[in-house]
C-alpha positions as a printed NumPy array, in Angstrom:
array([[ -7.857,  20.157,  15.202],
       [ -5.049,  18.323,  13.377],
       [ -4.881,  18.426,   9.592],
       [ -5.464,  15.48 ,   7.225],
       [ -1.705,  15.424,   6.544],
       [ -1.085,  14.82 ,  10.227],
       [ -3.449,  11.849,  10.271],
       [ -1.822,  10.495,   7.105],
       [  1.561,  10.603,   8.855],
       [  0.107,   8.772,  11.829],
       [ -1.387,   6.048,   9.659],
       [  1.731,   5.579,   7.53 ],
       [  4.017,   5.4  ,  10.548],
       [  1.757,   2.789,  12.078],
       [  1.577,   0.547,   9.041],
       [  5.094,   0.623,   7.556],
       [  6.541,  -2.8  ,   8.059],
       [  3.924,  -4.252,  10.394],
       [  2.002,  -6.283,   7.847],
       [  4.416,  -8.714,   6.226],
       [  3.547,  -9.488,   2.613],
       [  3.279, -13.138,   1.663],
       [  2.874, -14.308,  -1.921],
       [ -0.158, -16.525,  -1.187],
       [ -1.927, -13.881,   0.863],
       [ -4.882, -11.935,  -0.456],
       [ -4.362,  -8.187,  -0.808],
       [ -7.145,  -6.229,   0.869],
       [ -6.979,  -2.537,  -0.075],
       [ -9.183,   0.01 ,   1.654],
       [ -9.397,   3.469,   0.103],
       [-11.027,   5.719,   2.637],
       [-11.309,   9.282,   3.819],
       [ -9.899,   9.95 ,   7.26 ],
       [-12.66 ,  10.9  ,   9.693],
       [-15.474,  10.203,   7.188],
       [-18.303,   8.754,   9.34 ],
       [-19.007,   5.855,   6.955],
       [-15.32 ,   4.997,   6.709],
       [-15.057,   5.218,  10.498],
       [-17.956,   2.788,  10.813],
       [-16.334,   0.352,   8.375],
       [-12.979,   0.442,  10.173],
       [-14.37 ,   0.285,  13.711],
       [-17.153,  -2.245,  13.152],
       [-16.15 ,  -4.34 ,  10.13 ],
       [-12.433,  -4.217,   9.284],
       [-11.653,  -5.505,  12.773],
       [-12.992,  -8.873,  11.56 ],
       [ -9.46 ,  -9.429,  10.213],
       [ -8.442, -10.35 ,  13.751],
       [-11.216, -12.876,  14.26 ],
       [-10.152, -16.483,  13.775],
       [ -6.723, -15.408,  12.46 ],
       [ -8.075, -14.043,   9.174],
       [ -5.224, -11.5  ,   9.244],
       [ -2.79 , -14.377,   8.624],
       [ -3.924, -14.61 ,   4.969],
       [ -4.258, -10.871,   4.26 ],
       [ -1.852,  -8.187,   3.107],
       [ -3.718,  -5.098,   4.323],
       [ -3.306,  -1.756,   2.543],
       [ -4.957,   1.378,   3.903],
       [ -4.989,   4.389,   1.567],
       [ -6.334,   7.498,   3.333],
       [ -7.234,   9.764,   0.424],
       [-10.842,   8.965,  -0.439],
       [-12.785,  11.815,  -2.02 ],
       [-10.252,  14.548,  -1.253],
       [ -9.356,  16.931,  -4.076],
       [ -5.803,  17.989,  -4.923],
       [ -5.687,  21.737,  -5.628],
       [ -3.466,  23.382,  -8.265],
       [ -1.299,  24.914,  -5.506],
       [ -0.563,  21.455,  -4.057],
       [ -2.934,  21.764,  -1.107],
       [ -5.88 ,  19.434,  -0.721],
       [ -9.488,  19.712,   0.334],
       [-11.46 ,  17.013,   2.107],
       [-15.203,  16.519,   1.971],
       [-15.247,  15.374,   5.476],
       [ -1.648,  -1.204,  19.186],
       [ -1.553,  -0.175,  14.971],
       [ -5.032,  -1.044,  13.791],
       [ -6.192,  -0.414,  17.35 ],
       [ -4.873,   3.154,  17.028],
       [ -6.909,   3.705,  13.863],
       [ -9.952,   2.141,  15.535],
       [ -9.429,   4.469,  18.52 ],
       [ -9.121,   7.51 ,  16.265],
       [-12.125,   6.604,  14.131],
       [-14.203,   5.743,  17.217],
       [-13.515,   9.237,  18.57 ],
       [-14.493,  10.7  ,  15.205],
       [-17.74 ,   8.727,  15.27 ],
       [-18.478,  10.013,  18.779],
       [-17.652,  13.607,  17.744],
       [-14.746,  13.653,  20.246],
       [-11.887,  14.157,  17.796],
       [-10.252,  16.733,  20.058],
       [ -9.29 ,  13.78 ,  22.311],
       [ -7.21 ,  12.064,  19.575],
       [ -3.927,  12.422,  21.481],
       [ -5.305,   9.963,  24.066],
       [ -5.127,   7.207,  21.434],
       [ -1.327,   7.159,  21.851],
       [ -1.719,   6.337,  25.55 ],
       [ -4.619,   3.942,  25.032],
       [ -2.656,   1.864,  22.516],
       [  0.826,   2.344,  23.986],
       [  2.25 ,   3.766,  20.766],
       [  5.027,   6.345,  20.494],
       [  4.373,   9.751,  18.957],
       [  6.527,   9.138,  15.83 ],
       [  3.7  ,  10.304,  13.517],
       [  3.981,  13.807,  14.976],
       [  7.584,  13.99 ,  13.711],
       [  6.341,  12.934,  10.263],
       [  3.783,  15.72 ,  10.285],
       [  6.221,  18.4  ,  11.433],
       [  8.76 ,  17.418,   8.758],
       [  6.247,  17.983,   5.926],
       [  6.325,  14.33 ,   4.911],
       [  2.543,  14.168,   5.365],
       [  2.04 ,  16.304,   2.255],
       [  4.369,  14.044,   0.25 ],
       [  2.313,  11.036,   1.335],
       [ -0.972,  12.752,   0.535],
       [  0.265,  13.43 ,  -3.012],
       [  1.215,   9.754,  -3.397],
       [ -2.178,   8.633,  -2.125],
       [ -3.916,  11.111,  -4.423],
       [ -2.058,   9.748,  -7.458],
       [ -2.764,   6.128,  -6.512],
       [ -6.458,   6.829,  -5.925],
       [ -6.727,   8.701,  -9.239],
       [ -5.323,   5.64 , -11.051],
       [ -7.936,   3.206,  -9.759],
       [ -9.58 ,   1.298, -12.62 ],
       [-12.5  ,   1.49 , -12.461],
       [-12.415,   4.815, -10.61 ],
       [-13.831,   4.772,  -7.087],
       [-17.435,   5.907,  -6.816],
       [-17.51 ,   6.359,  -3.048],
       [-15.618,   5.632,   0.142],
       [-14.917,   3.306,   1.723],
       [-13.789,   1.696,  -1.56 ],
       [-12.603,  -1.848,  -0.882],
       [-10.623,  -4.078,  -3.245],
       [ -9.674,  -7.727,  -2.905],
       [ -6.691,  -8.622,  -5.07 ],
       [ -7.34 ,  -5.501,  -7.13 ],
       [-11.043,  -6.202,  -7.729],
       [-13.452,  -3.599,  -6.319],
       [-16.23 ,  -4.985,  -4.155],
       [-18.464,  -2.057,  -5.086],
       [-21.461,  -1.809,  -2.736],
       [-20.783,  -5.263,  -1.27 ],
       [-17.696,  -4.017,   0.622],
       [-18.93 ,  -5.059,   4.07 ],
       [-18.846,  -8.686,   2.91 ],
       [-15.081,  -8.472,   2.36 ],
       [-14.424, -11.56 ,   4.523],
       [-16.219, -13.796,   2.007],
       [-14.251, -12.295,  -0.887],
       [-10.937, -12.658,   0.959],
       [-11.667, -16.292,   1.816],
       [-12.723, -17.13 ,  -1.736],
       [ -9.634, -15.444,  -3.196],
       [ -7.196, -17.247,  -0.884],
       [ -5.383, -20.128,  -2.618],
       [ -3.113, -21.257,   0.225],
       [ -3.404, -24.399,   2.301],
       [ -3.611, -22.868,   5.802],
       [ -7.249, -21.721,   5.633],
       [ -8.253, -19.84 ,   8.799],
       [-11.326, -20.836,  10.756],
       [-13.154, -17.658,   9.691],
       [-13.3  , -19.026,   6.126],
       [-14.848, -22.413,   6.854],
       [-18.525, -21.514,   7.302],
       [-18.614, -19.146,   4.315],
       [-20.325, -20.141,   1.052],
       [-18.289, -20.261,  -2.139],
       [-19.021, -17.581,  -4.703],
       [-18.746, -17.29 ,  -8.455],
       [-15.442, -16.067,  -9.888],
       [-17.062, -12.729, -10.74 ],
       [-17.708, -10.246,  -7.982],
       [-21.392,  -9.63 ,  -7.465],
       [-22.72 ,  -6.118,  -7.764],
       [-25.041,  -5.555,  -4.838],
       [-27.773,  -2.99 ,  -4.623],
       [-26.481,  -0.131,  -2.457],
       [-27.611,  -0.902,   1.061],
       [-24.955,   0.765,   3.217],
       [-24.419,   4.484,   3.648],
       [-21.321,   5.725,   1.827],
       [-19.78 ,   9.04 ,   0.897],
       [-20.014,   9.437,  -2.879],
       [-17.213,  10.986,  -4.921],
       [-18.106,  14.288,  -6.545]])
């Protein structure tokens, strides 16, 4: 089975430069643990909503695959557990306990194997250290994964309702159709009672 560093290389290679940043767009940051079943569920069944009714046109998406991993004193790390379509393919295989078929995701999505070069060069460990530092600096610290932020504000246990938060945070004029039927919310993010399974940080 491939290491977490390998999957980090794959994800970074897929996302560098594909999501143009626009000043009016809402930043949606997802801190997750690669192959965590609850993160897989969020990516496969909920994050894909970005592509419904052109919601992706108002979002700067950031995926940070560190989650609840722990950086060891020797620099190693321990884990507790077409682009987005590749991640969906990978996470779907993880959910189905078929991770040994991950290489098929390259063929399914038509992507090149550039992430393998990243992994072999050791760049995956450099990225993991960057993700570890970024995750450690979250304020407030993450309590579980997936940990979802909209414009830097954590959604806490209400993370699956990210579409509403994105739509309410968007200040531009070209409002996508996905935002029209949603109710307006208060300026403060609501703290929901935990109702979704998550992987808690230790």
